[in-house]
mmCIF file of C-alpha atoms in Angstrom:
data_model
loop_
_atom_site.group_PDB
_atom_site.id
_atom_site.type_symbol
_atom_site.label_atom_id
_atom_site.label_comp_id
_atom_site.label_asym_id
_atom_site.label_seq_id
_atom_site.Cartn_x
_atom_site.Cartn_y
_atom_site.Cartn_z
ATOM 1 C CA UNK A 18 0.348 -14.425 4.905
ATOM 2 C CA UNK A 19 2.198 -11.858 7.020
ATOM 3 C CA UNK A 20 4.420 -9.269 5.371
ATOM 4 C CA UNK A 21 7.701 -10.836 6.456
ATOM 5 C CA UNK A 22 6.724 -14.165 4.918
ATOM 6 C CA UNK A 23 5.578 -12.316 1.785
ATOM 7 C CA UNK A 24 8.950 -10.555 1.667
ATOM 8 C CA UNK A 25 10.859 -13.814 2.050
ATOM 9 C CA UNK A 26 8.926 -15.475 -0.765
ATOM 10 C CA UNK A 27 9.287 -12.451 -3.044
ATOM 11 C CA UNK A 28 13.036 -12.335 -2.462
ATOM 12 C CA UNK A 29 13.342 -16.029 -3.146
ATOM 13 C CA UNK A 30 11.386 -15.735 -6.388
ATOM 14 C CA UNK A 31 13.381 -12.740 -7.602
ATOM 15 C CA UNK A 32 16.667 -14.469 -6.854
ATOM 16 C CA UNK A 33 15.596 -17.486 -8.872
ATOM 17 C CA UNK A 34 13.956 -15.678 -11.799
ATOM 18 C CA UNK A 35 15.139 -12.056 -12.220
ATOM 19 C CA UNK A 36 18.296 -10.805 -13.856
ATOM 20 C CA UNK A 37 20.509 -8.461 -11.865
ATOM 21 C CA UNK A 38 21.357 -6.383 -14.947
ATOM 22 C CA UNK A 39 20.131 -5.980 -18.514
ATOM 23 C CA UNK A 40 20.489 -3.574 -21.433
ATOM 24 C CA UNK A 41 18.502 -0.388 -20.974
ATOM 25 C CA UNK A 42 16.066 0.957 -23.512
ATOM 26 C CA UNK A 43 13.774 -0.488 -26.159
ATOM 27 C CA UNK A 44 14.671 -4.146 -26.891
ATOM 28 C CA UNK A 45 14.762 -5.931 -30.257
ATOM 29 C CA UNK A 46 12.262 -8.637 -31.240
ATOM 30 C CA UNK A 47 14.067 -11.316 -29.242
ATOM 31 C CA UNK A 48 14.193 -8.976 -26.257
ATOM 32 C CA UNK A 49 10.448 -8.312 -26.490
ATOM 33 C CA UNK A 50 9.749 -12.051 -26.509
ATOM 34 C CA UNK A 51 11.957 -12.467 -23.445
ATOM 35 C CA UNK A 52 10.173 -9.626 -21.642
ATOM 36 C CA UNK A 53 6.783 -11.152 -22.437
ATOM 37 C CA UNK A 54 7.934 -14.496 -21.059
ATOM 38 C CA UNK A 55 9.182 -12.814 -17.893
ATOM 39 C CA UNK A 56 5.923 -10.891 -17.406
ATOM 40 C CA UNK A 57 3.960 -14.145 -17.703
ATOM 41 C CA UNK A 58 6.123 -15.702 -14.987
ATOM 42 C CA UNK A 59 5.795 -12.571 -12.864
ATOM 43 C CA UNK A 60 2.010 -12.632 -13.151
ATOM 44 C CA UNK A 61 1.661 -16.361 -12.555
ATOM 45 C CA UNK A 62 3.797 -15.999 -9.420
ATOM 46 C CA UNK A 63 1.434 -13.286 -8.135
ATOM 47 C CA UNK A 64 3.779 -10.295 -8.500
ATOM 48 C CA UNK A 65 2.187 -8.371 -11.402
ATOM 49 C CA UNK A 66 -0.706 -6.075 -10.569
ATOM 50 C CA UNK A 67 -0.214 -6.749 -6.862
ATOM 51 C CA UNK A 68 -2.668 -4.072 -5.670
ATOM 52 C CA UNK A 69 -4.853 -4.015 -8.816
ATOM 53 C CA UNK A 70 -8.496 -5.178 -8.401
ATOM 54 C CA UNK A 71 -8.811 -8.978 -8.432
ATOM 55 C CA UNK A 72 -12.073 -8.834 -10.395
ATOM 56 C CA UNK A 73 -10.184 -7.502 -13.429
ATOM 57 C CA UNK A 74 -7.148 -9.782 -13.161
ATOM 58 C CA UNK A 75 -5.035 -8.117 -10.483
ATOM 59 C CA UNK A 76 -3.835 -9.783 -7.295
ATOM 60 C CA UNK A 77 -6.214 -7.783 -5.086
ATOM 61 C CA UNK A 78 -3.639 -7.223 -2.333
ATOM 62 C CA UNK A 79 -2.759 -3.999 -0.525
ATOM 63 C CA UNK A 80 -0.198 -1.273 -1.002
ATOM 64 C CA UNK A 81 1.810 -2.919 1.795
ATOM 65 C CA UNK A 82 2.506 -6.032 -0.303
ATOM 66 C CA UNK A 83 3.253 -3.933 -3.364
ATOM 67 C CA UNK A 84 5.711 -1.837 -1.361
ATOM 68 C CA UNK A 85 7.414 -4.949 0.056
ATOM 69 C CA UNK A 86 7.891 -6.388 -3.428
ATOM 70 C CA UNK A 87 9.260 -3.071 -4.733
ATOM 71 C CA UNK A 88 11.734 -2.949 -1.848
ATOM 72 C CA UNK A 89 12.994 -6.448 -2.606
ATOM 73 C CA UNK A 90 13.126 -5.749 -6.349
ATOM 74 C CA UNK A 91 15.521 -2.811 -5.879
ATOM 75 C CA UNK A 92 18.478 -5.170 -6.136
ATOM 76 C CA UNK A 93 17.345 -6.287 -9.586
ATOM 77 C CA UNK A 94 16.559 -4.617 -12.896
ATOM 78 C CA UNK A 95 13.426 -6.363 -14.073
ATOM 79 C CA UNK A 96 13.050 -6.919 -17.854
ATOM 80 C CA UNK A 97 9.705 -5.136 -18.174
ATOM 81 C CA UNK A 98 10.625 -2.033 -20.201
ATOM 82 C CA UNK A 99 8.065 -2.516 -22.992
ATOM 83 C CA UNK A 100 5.263 -2.753 -20.429
ATOM 84 C CA UNK A 101 6.146 0.476 -18.628
ATOM 85 C CA UNK A 102 3.520 2.595 -20.408
ATOM 86 C CA UNK A 103 0.791 0.001 -20.000
ATOM 87 C CA UNK A 104 1.486 -0.705 -16.342
ATOM 88 C CA UNK A 105 2.108 2.899 -15.334
ATOM 89 C CA UNK A 106 -0.391 4.844 -17.444
ATOM 90 C CA UNK A 107 -2.786 2.977 -19.743
ATOM 91 C CA UNK A 108 -3.753 0.175 -17.382
ATOM 92 C CA UNK A 109 -4.525 2.456 -14.420
ATOM 93 C CA UNK A 110 -6.627 4.654 -16.723
ATOM 94 C CA UNK A 111 -8.622 1.627 -17.864
ATOM 95 C CA UNK A 112 -9.158 0.564 -14.254
ATOM 96 C CA UNK A 113 -10.350 4.081 -13.357
ATOM 97 C CA UNK A 114 -12.461 4.915 -16.421
ATOM 98 C CA UNK A 115 -12.973 1.830 -18.595
ATOM 99 C CA UNK A 116 -16.244 0.010 -19.045
ATOM 100 C CA UNK A 117 -16.597 -3.442 -17.428
ATOM 101 C CA UNK A 118 -16.211 -4.972 -20.896
ATOM 102 C CA UNK A 119 -13.013 -3.003 -21.579
ATOM 103 C CA UNK A 120 -11.511 -4.003 -18.245
ATOM 104 C CA UNK A 121 -12.438 -7.656 -18.710
ATOM 105 C CA UNK A 122 -10.918 -7.661 -22.189
ATOM 106 C CA UNK A 123 -7.683 -5.791 -21.578
ATOM 107 C CA UNK A 124 -6.462 -5.637 -17.966
ATOM 108 C CA UNK A 125 -5.446 -9.243 -17.391
ATOM 109 C CA UNK A 126 -3.615 -9.601 -20.769
ATOM 110 C CA UNK A 127 -1.775 -6.360 -19.976
ATOM 111 C CA UNK A 128 -0.700 -7.565 -16.530
ATOM 112 C CA UNK A 129 0.394 -10.951 -17.857
ATOM 113 C CA UNK A 130 2.459 -9.437 -20.648
ATOM 114 C CA UNK A 131 0.322 -10.772 -23.475
ATOM 115 C CA UNK A 132 -0.341 -7.278 -24.841
ATOM 116 C CA UNK A 133 1.833 -4.155 -24.961
ATOM 117 C CA UNK A 134 0.291 -0.674 -24.732
ATOM 118 C CA UNK A 135 1.333 2.834 -25.746
ATOM 119 C CA UNK A 136 -0.018 6.331 -25.069
ATOM 120 C CA UNK A 137 -0.895 8.512 -28.075
ATOM 121 C CA UNK A 138 -1.125 12.146 -26.939
ATOM 122 C CA UNK A 139 1.705 14.364 -28.269
ATOM 123 C CA UNK A 140 1.717 15.732 -31.816
ATOM 124 C CA UNK A 141 4.178 17.804 -33.879
ATOM 125 C CA UNK A 142 2.097 20.941 -33.158
ATOM 126 C CA UNK A 143 0.805 19.944 -29.724
ATOM 127 C CA UNK A 144 3.470 18.884 -27.266
ATOM 128 C CA UNK A 145 3.231 20.658 -23.940
ATOM 129 C CA UNK A 146 -0.125 22.090 -25.056
ATOM 130 C CA UNK A 147 -1.783 18.691 -25.512
ATOM 131 C CA UNK A 148 -5.251 20.213 -25.880
ATOM 132 C CA UNK A 149 -4.124 21.852 -29.154
ATOM 133 C CA UNK A 150 -3.952 18.455 -30.868
ATOM 134 C CA UNK A 151 -5.368 18.108 -34.390
ATOM 135 C CA UNK A 152 -5.830 14.368 -34.929
ATOM 136 C CA UNK A 153 -9.509 14.063 -35.861
ATOM 137 C CA UNK A 154 -12.082 11.361 -35.144
ATOM 138 C CA UNK A 155 -15.205 11.526 -37.299
ATOM 139 C CA UNK A 156 -18.310 9.570 -36.302
ATOM 140 C CA UNK A 157 -19.626 6.846 -38.632
ATOM 141 C CA UNK A 158 -22.579 4.436 -38.401
ATOM 142 C CA UNK A 159 -20.582 1.779 -36.558
ATOM 143 C CA UNK A 160 -17.880 3.813 -34.822
ATOM 144 C CA UNK A 161 -15.265 6.407 -35.703
ATOM 145 C CA UNK A 162 -12.671 7.099 -38.411
ATOM 146 C CA UNK A 163 -9.392 8.673 -37.281
ATOM 147 C CA UNK A 164 -6.797 10.587 -39.293
ATOM 148 C CA UNK A 165 -3.758 12.488 -38.033
ATOM 149 C CA UNK A 166 -0.254 12.113 -36.580
ATOM 150 C CA UNK A 167 1.266 11.447 -33.159
ATOM 151 C CA UNK A 168 4.920 11.665 -32.127
ATOM 152 C CA UNK A 169 7.311 10.836 -29.256
ATOM 153 C CA UNK A 170 5.308 7.698 -28.531
ATOM 154 C CA UNK A 171 7.277 5.175 -26.463
ATOM 155 C CA UNK A 172 7.181 1.419 -27.344
ATOM 156 C CA UNK A 173 4.624 1.999 -30.142
ATOM 157 C CA UNK A 174 6.675 -0.215 -32.471
ATOM 158 C CA UNK A 175 5.899 -3.147 -30.176
ATOM 159 C CA UNK A 176 2.398 -2.170 -29.033
ATOM 160 C CA UNK A 177 -0.821 -4.107 -29.550
ATOM 161 C CA UNK A 178 -3.076 -1.280 -28.322
ATOM 162 C CA UNK A 179 -2.871 2.398 -27.440
ATOM 163 C CA UNK A 180 -4.809 5.082 -25.609
ATOM 164 C CA UNK A 181 -5.556 7.646 -28.320
ATOM 165 C CA UNK A 182 -6.619 11.232 -27.610
ATOM 166 C CA UNK A 183 -8.374 12.832 -30.585
ATOM 167 C CA UNK A 184 -10.475 15.846 -31.512
ATOM 168 C CA UNK A 185 -14.152 15.097 -32.052
ATOM 169 C CA UNK A 186 -15.583 18.646 -32.083
ATOM 170 C CA UNK A 187 -13.938 21.771 -33.546
ATOM 171 C CA UNK A 188 -16.887 24.080 -32.762
ATOM 172 C CA UNK A 189 -16.076 24.277 -29.040
ATOM 173 C CA UNK A 190 -12.960 25.467 -27.129
ATOM 174 C CA UNK A 191 -10.000 23.110 -27.460
ATOM 175 C CA UNK A 192 -10.318 21.383 -24.067
ATOM 176 C CA UNK A 193 -14.020 20.603 -24.603
ATOM 177 C CA UNK A 194 -13.853 18.879 -27.989
ATOM 178 C CA UNK A 195 -11.592 15.904 -27.214
ATOM 179 C CA UNK A 196 -12.375 12.189 -26.840
ATOM 180 C CA UNK A 197 -10.275 9.189 -25.828
ATOM 181 C CA UNK A 198 -10.308 5.797 -27.543
ATOM 182 C CA UNK A 199 -8.646 2.416 -27.391
ATOM 183 C CA UNK A 200 -6.958 1.914 -30.762
ATOM 184 C CA UNK A 201 -5.677 -1.330 -32.266
ATOM 185 C CA UNK A 202 -2.102 -0.541 -33.283
ATOM 186 C CA UNK A 203 -2.206 -3.289 -35.940
ATOM 187 C CA UNK A 204 -5.362 -1.929 -37.606
ATOM 188 C CA UNK A 205 -5.266 -0.985 -41.316
ATOM 189 C CA UNK A 206 -4.131 2.608 -41.767
ATOM 190 C CA UNK A 207 -1.793 2.727 -38.738
ATOM 191 C CA UNK A 208 1.854 3.378 -39.637
ATOM 192 C CA UNK A 209 4.593 3.368 -36.946
ATOM 193 C CA UNK A 210 8.061 4.808 -37.615
ATOM 194 C CA UNK A 211 10.750 4.503 -34.891
ATOM 195 C CA UNK A 212 12.798 7.606 -34.051
ATOM 196 C CA UNK A 213 16.365 7.255 -32.786
ATOM 197 C CA UNK A 214 17.554 9.598 -30.028
ATOM 198 C CA UNK A 215 21.112 10.493 -29.053
ATOM 199 C CA UNK A 216 21.508 7.302 -27.024
ATOM 200 C CA UNK A 217 21.435 5.489 -30.371
ATOM 201 C CA UNK A 218 18.252 3.618 -29.483
ATOM 202 C CA UNK A 219 14.692 4.004 -30.744
ATOM 203 C CA UNK A 220 12.874 4.869 -27.526
ATOM 204 C CA UNK A 221 10.216 6.861 -29.401
ATOM 205 C CA UNK A 222 8.107 6.689 -32.547
ATOM 206 C CA UNK A 223 5.981 8.791 -34.847
ATOM 207 C CA UNK A 224 2.594 7.329 -35.803
ATOM 208 C CA UNK A 225 0.341 8.143 -38.748
ATOM 209 C CA UNK A 226 -3.404 7.391 -38.809
ATOM 210 C CA UNK A 227 -4.917 7.240 -42.290
ATOM 211 C CA UNK A 228 -8.708 6.700 -42.023
ATOM 212 C CA UNK A 229 -8.356 4.179 -39.197
ATOM 213 C CA UNK A 230 -11.649 2.629 -38.072
ATOM 214 C CA UNK A 231 -12.326 2.463 -34.318
ATOM 215 C CA UNK A 232 -15.437 0.619 -33.017
ATOM 216 C CA UNK A 233 -17.899 2.550 -30.848
ATOM 217 C CA UNK A 234 -17.217 0.278 -27.858
ATOM 218 C CA UNK A 235 -13.589 1.492 -27.793
ATOM 219 C CA UNK A 236 -14.569 4.945 -26.497
ATOM 220 C CA UNK A 237 -13.166 5.709 -23.006
ATOM 221 C CA UNK A 238 -15.602 7.791 -20.956
ATOM 222 C CA UNK A 239 -17.946 10.117 -22.820
ATOM 223 C CA UNK A 240 -17.722 11.812 -26.218
ATOM 224 C CA UNK A 241 -16.042 15.241 -25.906
ATOM 225 C CA UNK A 242 -15.021 14.495 -22.298
ATOM 226 C CA UNK A 243 -11.575 13.306 -23.345
ATOM 227 C CA UNK A 244 -9.732 16.066 -21.501
ATOM 228 C CA UNK A 245 -10.854 14.786 -18.101
ATOM 229 C CA UNK A 246 -9.774 11.285 -19.202
ATOM 230 C CA UNK A 247 -6.427 12.707 -20.311
ATOM 231 C CA UNK A 248 -5.949 14.406 -16.928
ATOM 232 C CA UNK A 249 -6.377 11.008 -15.260
ATOM 233 C CA UNK A 250 -3.810 9.451 -17.602
ATOM 234 C CA UNK A 251 -1.371 12.344 -17.143
ATOM 235 C CA UNK A 252 -1.653 12.021 -13.362
ATOM 236 C CA UNK A 253 -0.744 8.327 -13.585
ATOM 237 C CA UNK A 254 2.008 9.183 -16.083
ATOM 238 C CA UNK A 255 3.686 11.711 -13.795
ATOM 239 C CA UNK A 256 3.414 9.434 -10.773
ATOM 240 C CA UNK A 257 4.792 6.475 -12.719
ATOM 241 C CA UNK A 258 7.666 8.462 -14.231
ATOM 242 C CA UNK A 259 8.681 9.920 -10.878
ATOM 243 C CA UNK A 260 8.187 6.683 -8.961
ATOM 244 C CA UNK A 261 9.424 4.145 -11.492
ATOM 245 C CA UNK A 262 6.088 2.307 -11.404
ATOM 246 C CA UNK A 263 6.137 -0.428 -14.000
ATOM 247 C CA UNK A 264 9.505 0.702 -15.316
ATOM 248 C CA UNK A 265 12.424 -1.599 -16.006
ATOM 249 C CA UNK A 266 14.300 -0.651 -12.871
ATOM 250 C CA UNK A 267 13.008 -0.784 -9.329
ATOM 251 C CA UNK A 268 15.933 0.839 -7.534
ATOM 252 C CA UNK A 269 15.365 4.002 -5.496
ATOM 253 C CA UNK A 270 18.152 5.782 -7.356
ATOM 254 C CA UNK A 271 18.406 6.272 -11.117
ATOM 255 C CA UNK A 272 20.426 3.595 -12.883
ATOM 256 C CA UNK A 273 23.572 5.713 -13.101
ATOM 257 C CA UNK A 274 23.965 5.882 -9.312
ATOM 258 C CA UNK A 275 25.512 2.425 -9.049
ATOM 259 C CA UNK A 276 27.547 3.019 -12.199
ATOM 260 C CA UNK A 277 28.862 6.276 -10.742
ATOM 261 C CA UNK A 278 29.953 4.573 -7.536
ATOM 262 C CA UNK A 279 32.085 2.190 -9.596
ATOM 263 C CA UNK A 280 33.585 4.998 -11.680
ATOM 264 C CA UNK A 281 34.819 7.529 -9.086
ATOM 265 C CA UNK A 282 37.065 7.305 -6.028
ATOM 266 C CA UNK A 283 34.577 6.726 -3.201
ATOM 267 C CA UNK A 284 37.421 6.828 -0.666
ATOM 268 C CA UNK A 285 37.585 10.616 -1.084
ATOM 269 C CA UNK A 286 35.416 12.203 1.675
ATOM 270 C CA UNK A 287 34.353 15.074 -0.611
ATOM 271 C CA UNK A 288 33.211 12.601 -3.230
ATOM 272 C CA UNK A 289 31.336 10.630 -0.602
ATOM 273 C CA UNK A 290 29.572 13.822 0.536
ATOM 274 C CA UNK A 291 28.332 14.452 -2.993
ATOM 275 C CA UNK A 292 27.139 10.856 -3.346
ATOM 276 C CA UNK A 293 25.353 11.100 -0.003
ATOM 277 C CA UNK A 294 23.530 14.209 -1.237
ATOM 278 C CA UNK A 295 22.488 12.304 -4.337
ATOM 279 C CA UNK A 296 21.198 9.459 -2.191
ATOM 280 C CA UNK A 297 19.276 11.818 0.120
ATOM 281 C CA UNK A 298 17.565 13.522 -2.824
ATOM 282 C CA UNK A 299 16.676 10.141 -4.311
ATOM 283 C CA UNK A 300 15.361 8.818 -1.003
ATOM 284 C CA UNK A 301 13.256 11.941 -0.391
ATOM 285 C CA UNK A 302 11.636 11.571 -3.808
ATOM 286 C CA UNK A 303 10.984 7.864 -3.166
ATOM 287 C CA UNK A 304 9.213 8.655 0.108
ATOM 288 C CA UNK A 305 7.155 11.401 -1.524
ATOM 289 C CA UNK A 306 6.088 8.995 -4.259
ATOM 290 C CA UNK A 307 5.223 6.363 -1.676
ATOM 291 C CA UNK A 308 2.943 8.831 0.074
ATOM 292 C CA UNK A 309 1.208 9.815 -3.159
ATOM 293 C CA UNK A 310 0.685 6.154 -4.070
ATOM 294 C CA UNK A 311 -0.828 5.397 -0.679
ATOM 295 C CA UNK A 312 -3.155 8.395 -0.933
ATOM 296 C CA UNK A 313 -4.252 7.367 -4.423
ATOM 297 C CA UNK A 314 -5.166 3.856 -3.276
ATOM 298 C CA UNK A 315 -7.069 5.401 -0.354
ATOM 299 C CA UNK A 316 -9.139 7.494 -2.757
ATOM 300 C CA UNK A 317 -7.317 10.781 -2.103
ATOM 301 C CA UNK A 318 -6.639 12.489 -5.433
ATOM 302 C CA UNK A 319 -2.998 13.734 -5.485
ATOM 303 C CA UNK A 320 -3.824 16.327 -8.123
ATOM 304 C CA UNK A 321 -1.006 18.657 -9.090
ATOM 305 C CA UNK A 322 1.359 17.126 -6.530
ATOM 306 C CA UNK A 323 1.970 14.469 -9.173
ATOM 307 C CA UNK A 324 3.503 17.250 -11.256
ATOM 308 C CA UNK A 325 5.732 18.143 -8.304
ATOM 309 C CA UNK A 326 7.002 14.551 -8.143
ATOM 310 C CA UNK A 327 7.719 14.528 -11.857
ATOM 311 C CA UNK A 328 9.563 17.863 -11.626
ATOM 312 C CA UNK A 329 11.643 16.590 -8.709
ATOM 313 C CA UNK A 330 12.708 13.546 -10.717
ATOM 314 C CA UNK A 331 13.696 15.653 -13.740
ATOM 315 C CA UNK A 332 15.783 17.941 -11.535
ATOM 316 C CA UNK A 333 17.300 14.949 -9.738
ATOM 317 C CA UNK A 334 18.288 13.452 -13.083
ATOM 318 C CA UNK A 335 20.082 16.621 -14.146
ATOM 319 C CA UNK A 336 21.749 16.945 -10.731
ATOM 320 C CA UNK A 337 23.006 13.409 -11.116
ATOM 321 C CA UNK A 338 24.284 14.108 -14.638
ATOM 322 C CA UNK A 339 26.135 17.226 -13.442
ATOM 323 C CA UNK A 340 27.583 15.277 -10.532
ATOM 324 C CA UNK A 341 28.723 12.449 -12.786
ATOM 325 C CA UNK A 342 30.506 14.735 -15.212
ATOM 326 C CA UNK A 343 32.161 16.779 -12.442
ATOM 327 C CA UNK A 344 33.394 13.703 -10.559
ATOM 328 C CA UNK A 345 34.192 11.300 -13.370
ATOM 329 C CA UNK A 346 35.273 13.800 -16.028
ATOM 330 C CA UNK A 347 35.587 12.511 -19.615
ATOM 331 C CA UNK A 348 35.183 8.942 -18.376
ATOM 332 C CA UNK A 349 31.544 9.723 -17.617
ATOM 333 C CA UNK A 350 30.666 9.730 -21.313
ATOM 334 C CA UNK A 351 32.995 6.908 -22.391
ATOM 335 C CA UNK A 352 31.103 3.773 -23.376
ATOM 336 C CA UNK A 353 33.317 1.374 -21.441
ATOM 337 C CA UNK A 354 32.150 -1.976 -20.139
ATOM 338 C CA UNK A 355 28.316 -1.872 -20.171
ATOM 339 C CA UNK A 356 28.090 1.883 -20.872
ATOM 340 C CA UNK A 357 25.335 2.427 -18.287
ATOM 341 C CA UNK A 358 26.684 5.738 -17.037
ATOM 342 C CA UNK A 359 27.144 7.282 -20.489
ATOM 343 C CA UNK A 360 23.707 6.044 -21.586
ATOM 344 C CA UNK A 361 22.083 7.544 -18.492
ATOM 345 C CA UNK A 362 23.752 10.909 -19.110
ATOM 346 C CA UNK A 363 22.550 10.949 -22.706
ATOM 347 C CA UNK A 364 18.993 10.172 -21.582
ATOM 348 C CA UNK A 365 18.915 12.626 -18.639
ATOM 349 C CA UNK A 366 17.616 15.701 -20.552
ATOM 350 C CA UNK A 367 14.626 13.702 -21.788
ATOM 351 C CA UNK A 368 13.144 13.593 -18.294
ATOM 352 C CA UNK A 369 12.770 17.380 -18.331
ATOM 353 C CA UNK A 370 10.659 17.071 -21.508
ATOM 354 C CA UNK A 371 8.717 13.803 -21.485
ATOM 355 C CA UNK A 372 5.435 13.826 -19.563
ATOM 356 C CA UNK A 373 5.413 17.636 -19.596
ATOM 357 C CA UNK A 374 8.313 20.066 -19.554
ATOM 358 C CA UNK A 375 9.749 21.451 -16.322
ATOM 359 C CA UNK A 376 8.257 24.840 -17.203
ATOM 360 C CA UNK A 377 4.785 23.338 -17.609
ATOM 361 C CA UNK A 378 5.161 21.468 -14.314
ATOM 362 C CA UNK A 379 6.085 24.722 -12.529
ATOM 363 C CA UNK A 380 3.066 26.462 -14.041
ATOM 364 C CA UNK A 381 0.785 23.670 -12.816
ATOM 365 C CA UNK A 382 2.307 23.724 -9.325
ATOM 366 C CA UNK A 383 2.053 27.511 -9.098
ATOM 367 C CA UNK A 384 -1.545 27.561 -10.290
ATOM 368 C CA UNK A 385 -2.992 24.474 -8.545
ATOM 369 C CA UNK A 386 -0.798 23.920 -5.485
ATOM 370 C CA UNK A 387 0.391 27.402 -4.499
ATOM 371 C CA UNK A 388 -2.765 29.155 -5.772
ATOM 372 C CA UNK A 389 -0.770 31.797 -7.621
ATOM 373 C CA UNK A 390 -2.556 33.811 -10.330
ATOM 374 C CA UNK A 391 -2.751 31.721 -13.526
ATOM 375 C CA UNK A 392 -1.172 32.795 -16.784
ATOM 376 C CA UNK A 393 -3.485 34.618 -19.226
ATOM 377 C CA UNK A 394 -5.603 32.217 -21.308
ATOM 378 C CA UNK A 395 -6.785 34.115 -24.371
ATOM 379 C CA UNK A 396 -7.939 30.894 -26.069
ATOM 380 C CA UNK A 397 -10.074 29.543 -23.220
ATOM 381 C CA UNK A 398 -13.458 30.372 -24.745
ATOM 382 C CA UNK A 399 -12.528 30.426 -28.452
ATOM 383 C CA UNK A 400 -13.797 27.560 -30.672
ATOM 384 C CA UNK A 401 -10.900 25.410 -31.832
ATOM 385 C CA UNK A 402 -11.684 25.997 -35.510
ATOM 386 C CA UNK A 403 -11.004 29.721 -34.974
ATOM 387 C CA UNK A 404 -7.579 29.251 -33.363
ATOM 388 C CA UNK A 405 -4.221 29.528 -35.068
ATOM 389 C CA UNK A 406 -2.397 26.930 -33.042
ATOM 390 C CA UNK A 407 0.351 24.392 -33.583
ATOM 391 C CA UNK A 408 0.699 23.654 -37.298
ATOM 392 C CA UNK A 409 -2.741 25.077 -38.114
ATOM 393 C CA UNK A 410 -2.625 28.352 -40.064
#
């Protein structure tokens, strides 16, 4: 099938099956059921996992088809929010690093919306410094036992499985004693508590692990090689955040762009100039993300440029928030009609924190892209048990 025919069919399917608008943020139980039903239809129609390997349940097509579908989907906001972490971060990590058995078990159910995934990295004492985490996994005869706490975990209240980064060796420096596991979020000893943010919705959660058993076959990669696994996940995370991969909205611009156009006087040439600048910044980021995605599929590792894309999105979000408040005034934060603009403004600061703070992104870019001298690392060779880090004293 040529690309124009693929485009026509995709547009026809979206028109018949996708909603043009929906509530943003984490849905309730009925909303989750509706999103699962939509993902099943999306997969069965051939539009979920378009460029993922066919042998593991993907469609096995090229980036060209995936790009065509994304272009057509910009006019819709697809109800796939609860699958954003799985599609953008966990699933790609499984495809890259999982065993054949793990891929066969998990990838297709993820793509079809039968299972929801979350990512369990951040902790109260290890946010930007992920390698300082303290959640421990202790080896047993038939697997591992995990105890500890994670926080700021999106969609965990709905998740079936998660990618869990834990410490498995305290006698080596912090980056060398980590391991990654697949964890059953319904297993005994797992407690999930939603956390409300200033949008009024529970986008995040805190999770407690109290002697949770994990089978040996759930290990991702090698024991104590979890940091390299985490780097792979973080790369996918930053690319997915900046590019909207697997997120609920497929538009080039953040959701508030359309809301802003309907709030301000677009007949004013000065206002139009500001909106054009917003569009140009958004379009430039979209093209940069497209290039990184194409390179990734071609086997070219984007490396720290994924951090650049994430930083650009965070700065774009704040630029948009500043523009909205300067043009719309108090109306920008008034929850009138669907409240999309006010909700977007309330959520904007989160993009400069989630997935790594702007300061961390700049450090990564300076060190690994610009080859500037790195910051001093006094803890690089110190065993973790000898560090005073995070909440450890």
